[in-house]
Coordinates of C-alpha atoms in Angstrom, one line a residue:
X1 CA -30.9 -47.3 10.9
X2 CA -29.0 -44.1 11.0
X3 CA -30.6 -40.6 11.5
X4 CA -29.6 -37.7 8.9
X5 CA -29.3 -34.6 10.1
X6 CA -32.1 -34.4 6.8
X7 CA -35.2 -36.1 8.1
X8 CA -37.4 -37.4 5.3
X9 CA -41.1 -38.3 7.2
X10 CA -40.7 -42.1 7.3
X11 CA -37.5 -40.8 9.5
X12 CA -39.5 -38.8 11.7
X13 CA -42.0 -42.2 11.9
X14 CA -38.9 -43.8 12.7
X15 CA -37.6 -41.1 15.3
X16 CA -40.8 -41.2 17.1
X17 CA -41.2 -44.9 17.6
X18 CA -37.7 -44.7 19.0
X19 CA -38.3 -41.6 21.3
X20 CA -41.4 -43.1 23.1
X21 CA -38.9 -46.0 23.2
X22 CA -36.4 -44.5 25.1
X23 CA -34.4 -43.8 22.3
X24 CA -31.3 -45.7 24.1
X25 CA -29.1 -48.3 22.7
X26 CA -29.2 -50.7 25.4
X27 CA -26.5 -54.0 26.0
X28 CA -29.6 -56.0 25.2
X29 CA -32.2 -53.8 24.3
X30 CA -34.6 -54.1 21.4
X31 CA -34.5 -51.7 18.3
X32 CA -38.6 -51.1 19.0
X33 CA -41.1 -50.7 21.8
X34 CA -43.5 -53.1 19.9
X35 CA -40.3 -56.1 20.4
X36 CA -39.9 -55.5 23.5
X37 CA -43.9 -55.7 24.4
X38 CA -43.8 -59.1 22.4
X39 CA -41.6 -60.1 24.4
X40 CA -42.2 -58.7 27.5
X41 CA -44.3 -61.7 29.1
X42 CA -41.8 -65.4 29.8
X43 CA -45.4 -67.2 31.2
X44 CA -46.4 -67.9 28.0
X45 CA -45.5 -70.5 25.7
X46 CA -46.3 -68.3 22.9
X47 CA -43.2 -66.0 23.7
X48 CA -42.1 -63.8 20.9
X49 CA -38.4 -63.7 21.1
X50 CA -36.8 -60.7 19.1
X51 CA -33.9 -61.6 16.3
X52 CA -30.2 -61.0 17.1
X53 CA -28.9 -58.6 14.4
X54 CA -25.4 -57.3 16.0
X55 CA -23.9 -58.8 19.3
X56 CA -22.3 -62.3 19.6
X57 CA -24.3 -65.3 20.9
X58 CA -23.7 -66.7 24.1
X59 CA -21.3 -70.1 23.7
X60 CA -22.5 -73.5 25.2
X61 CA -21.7 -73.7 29.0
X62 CA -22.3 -73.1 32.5
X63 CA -21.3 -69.7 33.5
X64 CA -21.1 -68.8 37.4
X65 CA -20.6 -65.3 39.6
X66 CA -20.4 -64.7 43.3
X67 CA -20.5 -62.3 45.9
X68 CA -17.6 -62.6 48.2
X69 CA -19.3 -60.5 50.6
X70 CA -22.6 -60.9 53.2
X71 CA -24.8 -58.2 53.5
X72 CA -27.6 -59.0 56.1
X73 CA -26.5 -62.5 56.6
X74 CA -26.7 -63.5 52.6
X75 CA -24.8 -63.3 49.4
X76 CA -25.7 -64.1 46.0
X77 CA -24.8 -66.9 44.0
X78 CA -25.5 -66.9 40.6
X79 CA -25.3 -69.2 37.4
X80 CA -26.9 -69.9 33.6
X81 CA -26.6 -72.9 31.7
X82 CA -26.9 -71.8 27.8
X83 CA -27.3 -74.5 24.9
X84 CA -26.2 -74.7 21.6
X85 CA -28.4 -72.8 20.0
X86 CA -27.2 -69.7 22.4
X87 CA -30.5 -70.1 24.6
X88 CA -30.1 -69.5 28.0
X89 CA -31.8 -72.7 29.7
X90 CA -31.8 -72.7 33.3
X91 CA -31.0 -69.5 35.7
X92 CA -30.2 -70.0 39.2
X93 CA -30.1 -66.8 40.6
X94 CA -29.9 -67.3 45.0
X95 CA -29.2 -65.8 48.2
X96 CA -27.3 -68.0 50.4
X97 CA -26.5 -67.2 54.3
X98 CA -23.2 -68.9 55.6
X99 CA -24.3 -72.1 55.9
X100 CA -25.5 -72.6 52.3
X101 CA -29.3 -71.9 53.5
X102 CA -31.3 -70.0 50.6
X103 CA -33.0 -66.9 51.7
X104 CA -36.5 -68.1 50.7
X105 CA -36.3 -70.6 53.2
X106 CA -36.5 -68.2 55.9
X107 CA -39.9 -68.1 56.9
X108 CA -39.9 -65.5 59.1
X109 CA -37.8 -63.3 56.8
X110 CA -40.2 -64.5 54.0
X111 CA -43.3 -63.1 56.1
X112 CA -41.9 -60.1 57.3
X113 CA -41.1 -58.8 53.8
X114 CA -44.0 -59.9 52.1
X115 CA -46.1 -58.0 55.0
X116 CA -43.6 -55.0 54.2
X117 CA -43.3 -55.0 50.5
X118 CA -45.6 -57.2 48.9
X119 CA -43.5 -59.6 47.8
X120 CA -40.5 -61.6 49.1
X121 CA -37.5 -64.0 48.2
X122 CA -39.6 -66.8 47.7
X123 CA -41.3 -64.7 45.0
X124 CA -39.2 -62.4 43.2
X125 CA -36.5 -65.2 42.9
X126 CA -38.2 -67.2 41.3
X127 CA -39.9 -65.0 39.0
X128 CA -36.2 -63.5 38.6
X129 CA -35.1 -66.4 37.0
X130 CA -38.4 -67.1 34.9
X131 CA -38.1 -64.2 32.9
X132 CA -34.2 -65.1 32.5
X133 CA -35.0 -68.4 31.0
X134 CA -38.1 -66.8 29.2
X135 CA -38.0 -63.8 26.7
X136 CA -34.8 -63.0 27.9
X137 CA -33.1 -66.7 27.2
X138 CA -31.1 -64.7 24.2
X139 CA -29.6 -62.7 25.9
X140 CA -32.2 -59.8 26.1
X141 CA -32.0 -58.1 29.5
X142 CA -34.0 -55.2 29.2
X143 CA -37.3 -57.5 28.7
X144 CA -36.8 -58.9 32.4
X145 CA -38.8 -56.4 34.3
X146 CA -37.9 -55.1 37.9
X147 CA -40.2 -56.8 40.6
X148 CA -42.1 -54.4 42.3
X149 CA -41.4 -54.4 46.0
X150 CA -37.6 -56.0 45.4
X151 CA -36.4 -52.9 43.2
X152 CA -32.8 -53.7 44.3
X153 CA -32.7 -57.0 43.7
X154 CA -34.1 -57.1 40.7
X155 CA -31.9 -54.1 39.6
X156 CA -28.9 -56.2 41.1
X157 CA -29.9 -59.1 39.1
X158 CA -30.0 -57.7 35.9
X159 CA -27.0 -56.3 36.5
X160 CA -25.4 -59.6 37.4
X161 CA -27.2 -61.3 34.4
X162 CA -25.4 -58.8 31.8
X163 CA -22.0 -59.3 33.3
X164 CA -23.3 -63.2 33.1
X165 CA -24.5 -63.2 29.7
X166 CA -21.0 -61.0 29.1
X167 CA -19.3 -64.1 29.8
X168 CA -21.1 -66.3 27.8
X169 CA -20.3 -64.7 24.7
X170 CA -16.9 -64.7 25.2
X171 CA -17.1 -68.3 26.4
X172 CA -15.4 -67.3 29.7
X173 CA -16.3 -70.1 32.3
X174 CA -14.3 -68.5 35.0
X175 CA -16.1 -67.4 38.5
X176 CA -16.8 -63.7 38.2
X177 CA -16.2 -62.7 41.4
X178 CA -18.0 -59.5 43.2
X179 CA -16.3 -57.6 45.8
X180 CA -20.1 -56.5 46.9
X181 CA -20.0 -53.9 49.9
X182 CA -16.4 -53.3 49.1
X183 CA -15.2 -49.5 49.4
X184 CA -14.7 -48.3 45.3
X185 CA -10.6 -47.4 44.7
X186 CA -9.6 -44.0 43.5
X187 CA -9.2 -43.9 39.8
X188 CA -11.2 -43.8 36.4
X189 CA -13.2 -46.7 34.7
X190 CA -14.6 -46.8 31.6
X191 CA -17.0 -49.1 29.9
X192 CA -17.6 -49.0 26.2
X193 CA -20.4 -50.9 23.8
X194 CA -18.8 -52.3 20.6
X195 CA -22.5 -52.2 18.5
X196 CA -24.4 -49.8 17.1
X197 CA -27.7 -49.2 17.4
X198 CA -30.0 -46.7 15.4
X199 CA -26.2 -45.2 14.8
X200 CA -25.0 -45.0 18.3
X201 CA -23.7 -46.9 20.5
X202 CA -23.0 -46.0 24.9
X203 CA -19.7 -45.0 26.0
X204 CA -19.2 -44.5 29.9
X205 CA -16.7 -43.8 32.4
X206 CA -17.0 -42.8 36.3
X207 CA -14.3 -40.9 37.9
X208 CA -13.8 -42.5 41.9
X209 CA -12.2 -40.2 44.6
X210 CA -12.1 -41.3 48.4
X211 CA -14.6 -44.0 47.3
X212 CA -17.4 -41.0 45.9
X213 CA -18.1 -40.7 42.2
X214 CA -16.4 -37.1 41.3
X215 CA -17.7 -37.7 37.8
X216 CA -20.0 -39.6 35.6
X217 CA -19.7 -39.9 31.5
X218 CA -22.2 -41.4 30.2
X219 CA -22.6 -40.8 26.0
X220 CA -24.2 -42.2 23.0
X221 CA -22.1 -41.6 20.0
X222 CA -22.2 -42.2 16.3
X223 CA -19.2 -43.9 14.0
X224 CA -18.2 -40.4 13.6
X225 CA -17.8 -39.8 17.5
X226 CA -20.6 -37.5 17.7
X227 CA -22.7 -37.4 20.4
X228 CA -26.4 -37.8 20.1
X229 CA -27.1 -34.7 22.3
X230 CA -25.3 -33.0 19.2
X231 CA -27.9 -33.9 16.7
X232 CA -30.2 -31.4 16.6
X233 CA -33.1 -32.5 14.6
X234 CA -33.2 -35.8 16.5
X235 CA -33.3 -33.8 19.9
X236 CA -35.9 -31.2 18.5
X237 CA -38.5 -34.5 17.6
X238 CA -37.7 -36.8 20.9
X239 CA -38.8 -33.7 22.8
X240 CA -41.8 -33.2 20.7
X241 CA -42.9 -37.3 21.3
X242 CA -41.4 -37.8 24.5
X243 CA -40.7 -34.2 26.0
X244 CA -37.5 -34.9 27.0
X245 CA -34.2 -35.7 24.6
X246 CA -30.8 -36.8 24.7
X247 CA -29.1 -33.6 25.5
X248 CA -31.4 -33.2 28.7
X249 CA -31.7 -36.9 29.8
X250 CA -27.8 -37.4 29.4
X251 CA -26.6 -34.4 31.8
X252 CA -29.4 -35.4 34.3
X253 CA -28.8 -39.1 34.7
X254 CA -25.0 -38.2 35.0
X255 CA -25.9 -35.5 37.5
X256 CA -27.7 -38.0 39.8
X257 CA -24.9 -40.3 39.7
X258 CA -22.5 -37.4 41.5
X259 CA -25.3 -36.7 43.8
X260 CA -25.6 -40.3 45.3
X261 CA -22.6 -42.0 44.3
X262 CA -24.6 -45.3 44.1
X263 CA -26.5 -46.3 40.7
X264 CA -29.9 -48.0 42.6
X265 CA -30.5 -44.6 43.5
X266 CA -30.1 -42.8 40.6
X267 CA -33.6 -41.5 39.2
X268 CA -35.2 -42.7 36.0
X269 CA -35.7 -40.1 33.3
X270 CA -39.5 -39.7 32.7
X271 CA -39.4 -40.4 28.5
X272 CA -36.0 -42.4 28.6
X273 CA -37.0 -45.2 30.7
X274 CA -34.6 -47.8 28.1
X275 CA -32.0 -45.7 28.0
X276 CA -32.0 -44.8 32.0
X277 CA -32.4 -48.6 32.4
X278 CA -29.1 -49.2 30.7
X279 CA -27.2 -46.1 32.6
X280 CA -28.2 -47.8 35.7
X281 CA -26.7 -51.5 34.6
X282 CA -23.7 -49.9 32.9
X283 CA -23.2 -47.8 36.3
X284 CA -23.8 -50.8 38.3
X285 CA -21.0 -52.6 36.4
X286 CA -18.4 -49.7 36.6
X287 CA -19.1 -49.6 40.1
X288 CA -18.4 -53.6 40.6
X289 CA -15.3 -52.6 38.7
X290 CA -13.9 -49.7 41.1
X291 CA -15.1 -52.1 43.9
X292 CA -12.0 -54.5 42.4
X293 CA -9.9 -51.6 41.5
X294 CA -10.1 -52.6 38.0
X295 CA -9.3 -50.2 35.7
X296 CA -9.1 -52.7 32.2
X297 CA -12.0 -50.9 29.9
X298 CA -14.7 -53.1 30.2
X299 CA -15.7 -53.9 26.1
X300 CA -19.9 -54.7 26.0
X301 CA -20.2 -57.1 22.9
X302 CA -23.9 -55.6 23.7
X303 CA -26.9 -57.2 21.7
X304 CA -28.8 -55.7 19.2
X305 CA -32.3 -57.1 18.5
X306 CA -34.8 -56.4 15.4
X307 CA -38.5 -55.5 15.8

C-alpha cells in the first residue's frame, strides 16, 4: 500500500496500524502487528506463518557461515538446511571453542551465566534455533525474538540468520566468512533493500574512519526517492499513535550509531521497535562488511510478508 500525501480515513486506519507497528520496512518483517503476533510463538504446531508477497524464496540447500575469530575461547558456526518448498528445516546455530567443544557443554560456564543472567547457552541456543525453524522457517526474521538475558547473541544471531537466509535466496552455498573482532577499514559501505514495503523501502550506508563510524545513513525512501521523514501527513499521524515518527526516529537511531560506533549498543526507539530492529541488523551487517573491507553494495532481496 502506498500513502498519499491525501489521506482518506481507511488510510489513516492503515497508518495507524502501521505506526504502533513500527512503521519500518524490515528485510523480513511483516506488513502488520497482528502477522507478526500470529506468528510470533514456533512451540506450537498451530503456527500461523505470514504469506511472502515481494522477496525471493530461499533455494533448496545447505547454507553455512563462520566466524574466523575466538572471542572468549568460542566462535560461531552457523548453518540452515532449506527444502523445496523454501522452508527452512533445521538451524544449527553453535559456539565452538578450539577443539570443536560446543559452549553448552561447559558446565561451569553454563552455571555461572545462568546464576548471572538467567539463562545460558544451553538455553538460548536452542531456543535460537527453534524459532528459526519455527515461524521464522520462511525466511521471517523479525518474528525470532531476542532471548532475554543473551541480548547479544541473540542480536548476533539474527544478524547471522539474514545474511544466512541472504544466501539462500540467491542459492549461494559458499562459506560466508566473518572477520568477527576484526578492526573496521576506512571507507564507506552501503547496503540497499530491493522491495517495497507500504511504499518504502531502507537504504543505508556507514562512513568508517580509523575503525569509528564518522557517519550513519540510514533512510526509508519511496519509488520517487523521497524519504519518509519528508511525508508530512504520515509523520503528523505516527506521532499521534505512536508519539514518535520517522523524521525523529531516523536522526536518533543514526545519532546513536556515531556515539558508540557498535550496533548492539545502539538504543531502541520507544514506538519504532520494527524499524529500530532492522537498523540494528542492517548496521550489524555493514559493520561485518567494513570488518572485510568490503565495499561491494550489499543488495537485500528483503522479504515482504502479508497480514
Amino acid at each position: 500500500m502506498k500513502f498519499k500525501s491525501v489521506i482518506t480515513s481507511a488510510s489513516v486506519v492503515a497508518i495507524s496500524a502501521l505506526a504502533l507497528a513500527g512503521c519500518g520496512s524490515s528485510s523480513s518483517s511483516s506488513s502488520s502487528s497482528s502477522s507478526k503476533k500470529s506468528s510470533s510463538s514456533s512451540s506450537s504446531s498451530t503456527t500461523k506463518v505470514a504469506k511472502l508477497t515481494a522477496g525471493s524464496k530461499m533455494k533448496a540447500g545447505t547454507y553455512k557461515l563462520a566466524e574466523e575469530n575466538y572471542s572468549h575461547g568460542y566462535k560461531t558456526e552457523f548453518s540452515i538446511t532449506v527444502n523445496k518448498k523454501g522452508k527452512i528445516t533445521k538451524s544449527d546455530y553453535n559456539q565452538v571453542n578450539k577443539k570443536g567443544k560446543s559452549k553448552v557443554d561447559d558446565a561451569s560456564y553454563n552455571k555461572q551465566m545462568k546464576k548471572v543472567a538467567g539463562t545460558n547457552p544451553k538455553t538460548y541456543q536452542p531456543k535460537l534455533n527453534k524459532a528459526l525453524e519455527g515461524a521464522a522457517a520462511t525466511g521471517n526474521v523479525s518474528t525470532i525474538d531476542v532471548v532475554s538475558g543473551a541480548t547479544e547473541s541473540s542480536k548476533t544471531f539474527q544478524n547471522y540468520a539474514q545474511q544466512l537466509i541472504q544466501a539462500a535466496q540467491a542459492g549461494n552455498t559458499a562459506t560466508i566468512k566473518i572477520n568477527n573482532g576484526a578492526k573496521m577499514k576506512d571507507g564507506t559501505y552501503k547496503l540497499a533493500e530491493k522491495n517495497y514495503s507500504h511504499g518504502y523501502r531502507d537504504t543505508f550506508s556507514i562512513t568508517v574512519k580509523n575503525n569509528k563510524i564518522t557517519k550513519s545513513e540510514f533512510d526509508q525512501v519511496n519509488k520517487k526517492g523521497k524519504s519518509k521523514t519528508a511525508d508530512a501527513a504520515y509523520n503528523k499521524q505516527m506521532k499521534k499513535v505512536s508519539k514518535t515518527n520517522p523524521k525523529t526516529y531516523q536522526p536518533a537511531l543514526n545519532k546513536s550509531l556515531v556515539k558508540s560506533s557498535d550496533p548492539t549498543k545502539v538504543d531502541v526507539v520507544t514506538g519504532a521497535t520494527e524499524s529500530s530492529n532492522t537498523f540494528v541488523l542492517y548496521a550489524e551487517q555493514l559493520q561485518n562488511a567494513a570488518q572485510k573491507g568490503d565495499t561491494k553494495t550489499i543488495s537485500v532481496d528483503n522479504m515482504v510478508f502479508s497480514e
